[in-house]
Structures are given as structure tokens and as C-alpha cells.
Coordinates of C-alpha atoms and ligand atoms in Angstrom, one line a residue:
M1 CA 0.0 0.0 0.0
I2 CA 1.3 3.5 -0.9
L3 CA 0.3 6.3 1.5
T4 CA 0.3 9.7 -0.1
V5 CA 0.3 13.0 1.9
T6 CA -1.4 16.1 0.5
M7 CA -1.5 18.7 3.3
N8 CA -2.6 21.5 1.0
S9 CA -5.3 19.9 -1.2
S10 CA -7.5 21.9 -3.5
I11 CA -10.3 21.5 -5.9
D12 CA -8.6 22.1 -9.2
K13 CA -10.8 23.8 -11.8
L14 CA -9.5 23.7 -15.4
Y15 CA -11.2 26.2 -17.6
L16 CA -10.8 25.6 -21.3
M17 CA -11.3 28.9 -23.1
E18 CA -11.4 29.5 -26.9
S19 CA -9.2 32.6 -26.4
I20 CA -8.5 34.7 -23.4
Q21 CA -9.2 38.5 -23.8
P22 CA -8.4 40.5 -20.6
E23 CA -10.9 43.0 -19.4
T24 CA -13.8 41.4 -21.3
V25 CA -16.6 39.0 -20.3
M26 CA -15.5 35.5 -21.3
R27 CA -17.4 32.3 -21.6
V28 CA -15.8 29.1 -20.4
K29 CA -16.0 26.4 -23.1
E30 CA -15.4 23.4 -20.8
V31 CA -14.9 23.1 -17.0
H32 CA -13.1 20.1 -15.5
N33 CA -13.0 19.8 -11.7
T34 CA -10.5 17.4 -10.1
A35 CA -9.2 16.5 -6.7
G36 CA -6.0 18.5 -6.7
G37 CA -2.8 18.9 -4.8
K38 CA 0.5 17.2 -5.7
G39 CA 0.0 14.2 -3.5
L40 CA -3.4 13.6 -5.1
N41 CA -1.8 13.6 -8.5
V42 CA 0.7 11.0 -7.3
S43 CA -2.3 9.0 -5.9
K44 CA -4.2 9.1 -9.2
V45 CA -1.2 8.0 -11.3
A46 CA 0.0 5.3 -8.9
A47 CA -3.6 3.9 -8.8
K48 CA -3.8 3.9 -12.6
L49 CA -0.5 1.9 -12.6
G50 CA -2.4 -0.7 -10.5
E51 CA -1.2 0.0 -7.0
P52 CA -3.6 0.6 -4.1
V53 CA -3.2 4.1 -2.5
T54 CA -4.4 5.6 0.8
A55 CA -4.6 9.4 0.3
M56 CA -4.1 11.5 3.5
G57 CA -4.0 15.2 4.3
F58 CA -6.5 17.9 5.3
I59 CA -9.9 18.5 3.8
G60 CA -12.6 20.9 5.1
G61 CA -16.2 21.9 4.6
F62 CA -18.4 21.2 1.6
N63 CA -15.5 21.7 -0.7
G64 CA -13.7 18.9 1.2
Q65 CA -16.7 16.6 0.7
Y66 CA -16.8 17.5 -3.0
L67 CA -13.1 16.9 -3.3
V68 CA -13.5 13.3 -2.0
S69 CA -16.4 12.8 -4.4
L70 CA -14.1 13.7 -7.2
I71 CA -11.6 10.9 -6.4
S72 CA -12.8 8.4 -9.0
E73 CA -10.0 5.9 -9.1
P74 CA -11.3 2.8 -7.3
L75 CA -7.8 2.0 -6.0
V76 CA -7.5 5.4 -4.2
R77 CA -8.9 5.2 -0.6
P78 CA -9.4 8.7 0.8
A79 CA -8.4 8.9 4.5
F80 CA -8.3 12.7 5.1
T81 CA -8.4 14.5 8.4
H82 CA -11.3 16.9 8.5
V83 CA -10.7 20.6 9.5
A84 CA -13.2 23.5 9.9
G85 CA -12.0 25.8 7.1
E86 CA -13.3 25.1 3.5
T87 CA -10.9 23.4 1.1
R88 CA -9.5 25.9 -1.4
C89 CA -10.0 26.0 -5.1
C90 CA -7.3 26.6 -7.7
I91 CA -8.2 27.7 -11.2
N92 CA -6.2 27.1 -14.3
C93 CA -7.5 29.2 -17.3
W94 CA -6.2 27.5 -20.5
D95 CA -6.3 29.5 -23.7
L96 CA -6.9 27.0 -26.5
S97 CA -5.9 29.4 -29.2
N98 CA -2.2 29.5 -28.1
G99 CA -1.9 26.7 -25.4
R100 CA -1.0 29.2 -22.7
S101 CA -2.4 28.9 -19.2
T102 CA -2.7 31.2 -16.2
E103 CA -3.2 29.8 -12.8
Y104 CA -5.0 31.4 -9.8
L105 CA -4.2 29.7 -6.5
E106 CA -6.3 30.5 -3.5
P107 CA -4.3 30.8 -0.3
G108 CA -6.5 28.4 1.7
E109 CA -7.7 28.6 5.4
P110 CA -5.2 28.1 8.2
V111 CA -5.3 24.9 10.3
T112 CA -4.8 24.7 14.0
Q113 CA -2.5 22.9 16.4
E114 CA -5.3 20.6 17.3
D115 CA -5.9 19.8 13.6
I116 CA -2.2 18.9 13.2
G117 CA -2.4 16.6 16.3
R118 CA -5.4 14.7 14.8
F119 CA -3.6 14.4 11.5
L120 CA -0.6 12.8 13.2
A121 CA -2.8 10.4 15.1
D122 CA -4.5 9.4 11.8
F123 CA -1.1 9.0 10.1
D124 CA 0.2 6.8 12.8
A125 CA -2.9 4.6 12.6
E126 CA -2.3 4.1 8.8
L127 CA 1.4 3.3 9.0
P128 CA 1.1 -0.4 9.9
K129 CA -0.7 -1.0 6.6
T130 CA 1.8 1.0 4.6
D131 CA 4.8 -0.1 2.4
V132 CA 5.9 3.4 1.2
V133 CA 4.9 7.0 2.0
A134 CA 5.0 9.8 -0.7
I135 CA 4.9 13.3 0.7
S136 CA 4.3 16.1 -1.9
G137 CA 3.8 19.8 -2.2
S138 CA 3.2 22.6 0.2
V139 CA 1.5 22.9 3.6
P140 CA -1.4 25.2 4.6
K141 CA -0.9 28.1 7.0
G142 CA -0.6 27.0 10.5
V143 CA 1.6 24.0 9.6
P144 CA 5.3 24.6 10.3
E145 CA 7.8 24.4 7.4
D146 CA 9.7 21.5 9.0
F147 CA 6.5 19.5 9.5
Y148 CA 7.6 16.8 7.0
C149 CA 10.6 16.1 9.3
E150 CA 8.1 14.8 11.9
L151 CA 6.5 12.5 9.3
I152 CA 9.8 11.2 8.1
R153 CA 10.9 10.4 11.7
R154 CA 7.7 8.5 12.3
C155 CA 8.2 6.5 9.1
R156 CA 11.8 5.7 9.9
A157 CA 10.7 4.4 13.3
A158 CA 8.2 2.2 11.5
G159 CA 10.8 1.0 8.9
I160 CA 8.9 2.6 6.0
P161 CA 10.7 4.4 3.1
V162 CA 9.6 8.0 2.4
L163 CA 9.6 9.8 -0.9
V164 CA 9.6 13.6 -0.6
D165 CA 8.8 16.0 -3.4
T166 CA 8.6 19.6 -2.2
S167 CA 10.4 22.9 -2.6
G168 CA 12.1 25.8 -0.7
N169 CA 12.5 25.6 3.1
R170 CA 10.3 22.5 3.4
L171 CA 12.8 20.6 1.1
I172 CA 15.8 22.0 2.9
A173 CA 14.4 20.8 6.3
A174 CA 13.2 17.4 4.9
V175 CA 16.6 16.5 3.5
K176 CA 18.2 16.8 7.0
E177 CA 16.0 13.8 8.0
K178 CA 17.4 11.8 5.0
P179 CA 14.3 10.4 3.4
A180 CA 14.8 7.4 1.0
F181 CA 14.1 9.5 -2.1
I182 CA 13.9 13.1 -3.2
K183 CA 13.0 14.5 -6.7
P184 CA 13.9 18.2 -7.0
N185 CA 13.7 19.8 -10.4
E186 CA 16.5 22.2 -11.5
D187 CA 15.0 25.2 -9.6
E188 CA 14.5 23.2 -6.5
I189 CA 18.0 21.8 -6.4
S190 CA 19.3 25.3 -6.6
Q191 CA 17.1 26.4 -3.7
L192 CA 18.2 23.3 -1.8
T193 CA 21.9 23.7 -2.2
G194 CA 21.9 27.6 -2.4
R195 CA 24.0 27.3 -5.6
H196 CA 23.5 28.3 -9.2
F197 CA 24.6 25.6 -11.6
S198 CA 26.1 26.6 -15.0
S199 CA 26.8 23.1 -16.3
R200 CA 25.3 19.7 -16.3
E201 CA 28.5 18.3 -14.6
D202 CA 28.0 20.7 -11.7
T203 CA 24.4 19.7 -11.2
I204 CA 25.4 16.0 -11.3
G205 CA 28.0 16.7 -8.7
A206 CA 25.4 18.3 -6.4
L207 CA 23.1 15.3 -6.9
V208 CA 25.9 12.9 -6.0
E209 CA 26.6 15.0 -2.9
L210 CA 23.0 14.7 -1.8
H211 CA 23.2 10.9 -2.3
E212 CA 26.5 10.7 -0.4
G213 CA 25.0 12.9 2.3
G214 CA 22.5 10.1 3.1
I215 CA 19.7 10.2 0.5
P216 CA 19.6 6.6 -0.9
Y217 CA 17.9 7.7 -4.2
A218 CA 18.5 11.3 -5.3
V219 CA 16.6 12.1 -8.5
L220 CA 16.9 15.4 -10.5
S221 CA 14.2 15.9 -13.0
L222 CA 15.1 17.8 -16.2
G223 CA 11.7 18.2 -18.0
G224 CA 11.9 17.0 -21.6
D225 CA 15.6 15.9 -21.0
G226 CA 14.4 13.2 -18.6
A227 CA 16.0 12.7 -15.2
L228 CA 19.2 11.9 -13.4
L229 CA 19.4 9.3 -10.6
A230 CA 22.2 9.0 -8.1
C231 CA 22.2 5.9 -5.9
D232 CA 24.5 3.1 -4.7
E233 CA 24.3 1.4 -8.1
G234 CA 25.7 4.4 -9.9
V235 CA 24.6 7.7 -11.6
F236 CA 22.2 7.3 -14.4
H237 CA 20.6 9.5 -17.0
G238 CA 17.1 8.4 -18.0
K239 CA 15.7 9.8 -21.3
P240 CA 12.2 9.8 -22.8
P241 CA 11.8 9.8 -26.5
K242 CA 11.1 13.1 -28.2
I243 CA 7.4 13.8 -27.9
T244 CA 5.1 16.8 -28.4
P245 CA 3.9 17.5 -24.9
R246 CA 0.3 18.8 -24.3
N247 CA 0.4 19.6 -20.6
T248 CA 3.6 19.0 -18.5
V249 CA 2.0 20.1 -15.2
G250 CA 2.1 17.1 -12.9
C251 CA 5.0 15.4 -14.8
G252 CA 7.0 15.5 -11.6
D253 CA 4.2 14.0 -9.6
S254 CA 3.8 11.3 -12.2
M255 CA 7.5 10.5 -11.9
V256 CA 7.2 10.2 -8.1
A257 CA 4.2 7.9 -8.6
G258 CA 6.3 5.7 -10.8
F259 CA 9.0 5.4 -8.2
A260 CA 6.4 4.9 -5.4
V261 CA 4.9 2.0 -7.3
G262 CA 8.4 0.5 -7.9
F263 CA 9.2 0.8 -4.1
A264 CA 5.8 -0.8 -3.2
R265 CA 6.5 -3.7 -5.5
H266 CA 10.2 -4.0 -4.4
L267 CA 11.3 -3.6 -8.1
P268 CA 15.0 -3.2 -9.0
I269 CA 15.7 0.6 -8.9
L270 CA 16.4 0.9 -12.7
D271 CA 13.0 -0.8 -13.5
S272 CA 11.3 1.8 -11.2
F273 CA 13.2 4.5 -13.0
R274 CA 12.0 3.3 -16.4
M275 CA 8.5 3.1 -15.2
A276 CA 8.8 6.7 -13.7
L277 CA 10.2 8.0 -17.0
A278 CA 7.5 6.4 -19.1
V279 CA 4.5 7.4 -17.0
S280 CA 5.7 11.0 -16.6
A281 CA 6.2 11.3 -20.3
A282 CA 2.7 9.8 -20.8
N283 CA 1.3 12.4 -18.4
A284 CA 2.8 15.1 -20.7
L285 CA 0.7 13.8 -23.5
S286 CA -2.5 14.1 -21.6
I287 CA -4.2 17.6 -21.1
F288 CA -5.1 16.6 -17.6
T289 CA -2.8 16.8 -14.6
G290 CA -1.9 13.5 -13.0
D291 CA -3.4 11.4 -15.8
F292 CA -2.2 9.3 -18.7
D293 CA -3.4 7.1 -21.5
P294 CA -2.4 3.5 -20.8
A295 CA -1.6 3.0 -24.5
D296 CA 0.9 5.9 -24.4
Y297 CA 2.4 4.5 -21.3
A298 CA 2.8 1.0 -22.9
R299 CA 4.5 2.5 -26.0
L300 CA 6.7 4.9 -24.0
S301 CA 7.8 2.1 -21.7
R302 CA 9.5 0.5 -24.7
E303 CA 11.0 3.8 -25.8
V304 CA 12.6 5.2 -22.7
S305 CA 16.4 4.6 -22.2
V306 CA 18.6 4.6 -19.1
E307 CA 22.3 5.1 -19.5
R308 CA 24.9 4.8 -16.7
I309 CA 27.0 8.0 -16.7
A310 CA 29.2 7.4 -13.6
Ligands
ATP1 N1 8.3 17.3 -22.5 C1 8.5 16.2 -21.9 N2 8.8 15.0 -22.6 C2 9.0 13.9 -22.0 N3 9.0 13.7 -20.7 C3 8.8 14.8 -19.9 C4 8.5 16.1 -20.5 N4 8.4 16.9 -19.5 C5 8.6 16.2 -18.3 N5 8.8 14.9 -18.6 C6 9.1 13.8 -17.7 O1 8.6 14.2 -16.4 C7 9.6 14.2 -15.5 C8 9.3 15.3 -14.4 O2 9.2 16.6 -15.1 P1 9.7 18.0 -14.6 O3 11.1 18.0 -14.5 O4 9.0 19.0 -15.4 O5 9.1 17.9 -13.1 P2 8.5 19.1 -12.2 O6 9.1 20.4 -12.5 O7 8.7 18.6 -10.8 O8 6.9 19.1 -12.5 P3 5.6 19.3 -11.6 O9 6.1 19.8 -10.3 O10 4.7 20.2 -12.3 O11 5.0 17.9 -11.5 C9 10.9 14.5 -16.3 O12 12.0 14.0 -15.5 C10 10.6 13.7 -17.5 O13 11.0 12.3 -17.3
MG2 MG1 7.6 19.2 -9.1

């Protein structure tokens, strides 16, 4: 069982517009509402790969109930902790004439100390049924920036590997607890190390340092260039074939989902890497976030390559 953590969930509203004209009244062509937040994207993709998922985090109010009703994957079991404030909405306005999108992210309501305590009790109760934990994204107001450290410590005590995909100070704090896996992108590894990288060699050096500092699987995602993996087996560059992406939002979450499924199935790490590369590229071909067409995934699984570079 994969346990995902989405502390800052949202109802994601995708507005498809024929063309966006500022300062006019515009009609939305299509609306797609989904259960959003990076951990929920991981949940959807992992479930679609055939792995059962327990989705945890905070939800609140009528929006929270609505969010749960939007989780349609039968393999995702929602196990959210309820809070008083309404779950936020995030709107992505997509201009079909040029493919550009503009996102409006609501700040969300703060949570209380008591909410955090109830979440931790719920989390502890799920751990005995869990093989791997994936923690993704940001936290709502009221949750300290080093909160993921507490979750990592509880997982370590229970002998459960943790995958962390977050940014900024949350990532800096989490890395100190040495989770099993991190997956920064290029911006995030700069924030994490406080360095600007001018060459691929420098970036690889930083990834290897993270691995040698105690992260068993350090992955750096490079968008259309694939990803680098530093682990005890070596340093590897995984590449997808050239594709024409439709929507790359959630590619990182899909990559985390691929690894989480590999960990849950105890696959060799390079098999997990290939699965993560194929499913994240397949996500880029879908207009929806945290979604893929199984036929694209099957084809891309044959087309990804992994090369040892060190
Ligand atoms: N254009 C693309 N073609 C093929 N694969 C892609 C493309 N964009 C992303 N991917 C795959 O998805 C992985 C993750 O993408 P990316 O580096 O953009 O993550 P990210 O910035 O964390 O994204 P997000 O946080 O929005 O989920 C890449 O390592 C790559 O394997
Ligand atoms: Mg990301």
C-alpha cells in the first residue's frame, strides 16, 4: 500500500477557453473539476498503474466533501483528516488558441495545532498497513515548514521508506532527515543547495553530494531531457523519446508515482526509473494533470532509455 500525503489539497478547476481576452466577459468552453494537490496527482497516477493508495492530508467543509467525491480511481482510498475551514479552489485558465495557461491559486484557510495533532494520530494509525509513503507539495498556513521532518521520523521508526517532493525551506528541512528519495527539479536543487549551476556536470556533482550525504535515491528531473538518478548502483541519465507535450504540469508528480509503485513492488531501482520516465512522459501527452493514457504508457515504456554516466 502506498500512502500519499497532500496537506494542502484543493479543488482544481480547469477552464478551457477559446481565447482569453483580458478586461472582457469571457465564456468558459469546458470546465473540468478534479481533486488536486501534488499528493493527489501521485495517488491518481499510482492507482492507474495498478497500485492501491491511501490518500491522506487535510480537507474541510463542503468543498472537502466535494473533493472526496471527485476521487474516482477505485484504488484510491481517501483517508483525510477533517478541518473546519473550507478546502480551497485553484483555477487554471487555459487559452486553446495558443496553449498558454494562467493559474489562480487560493491561499486556503489556516489549520490549528489541534488539527495537526489529529492528522498525526490518523497518520500513525495508517502506518502499519503502509509499504511506502510519498509526501508532496506545500503545507497550509498553521503547519510549520519543518513538519515533513516529523512524518519522516515516524516512518523511519516504523521502517517505511519515504519519498519527498517539495520545494524551498520544506525541502531543505526534509533533506536533513534523510528520506529514502527526493526529486527536485532544477530550480528546487538550486534552492536546496543555495547554488546556481552553470553546467550539467556541476548539477550532477550536487546530486551525487546529496546521495552521499545520506539520501539513498536522489533524482533530479530535467523536464523533456528526462532525469538523473544518483544511488549506490551508480549515476544514471534516463531519457524519454522526443514527444510533443500537451500539458507538462504534474509530470514530476507522475515521476514520483512511478517510483512509489516501484518501491511498493520492491522492483530493482532501474526498473522503477524506467516506469517513472514512461509514466511521466505519458502524463505530458494528456491535457489533464496526473493522468495518462495506458496505450501511451505502454508505448513509452518501450521507448525510454537509461544510461549509466558514472
Ligand atoms: N516534454 C517532456 N517530454 C517527455 N518527458 C517529460 C517532459 N516533461 C517532463 N517529462 C518527464 O517528467 C519528469 C518530471 O518533469 P519535470 O522535470 O518537469 O518535473 P516538475 O518540474 O517537478 O513538474 P511538476 O512539479 O509540475 O509535477 C521528467 O524528468 C521527464 O521524465
Ligand atoms: Mg515538481
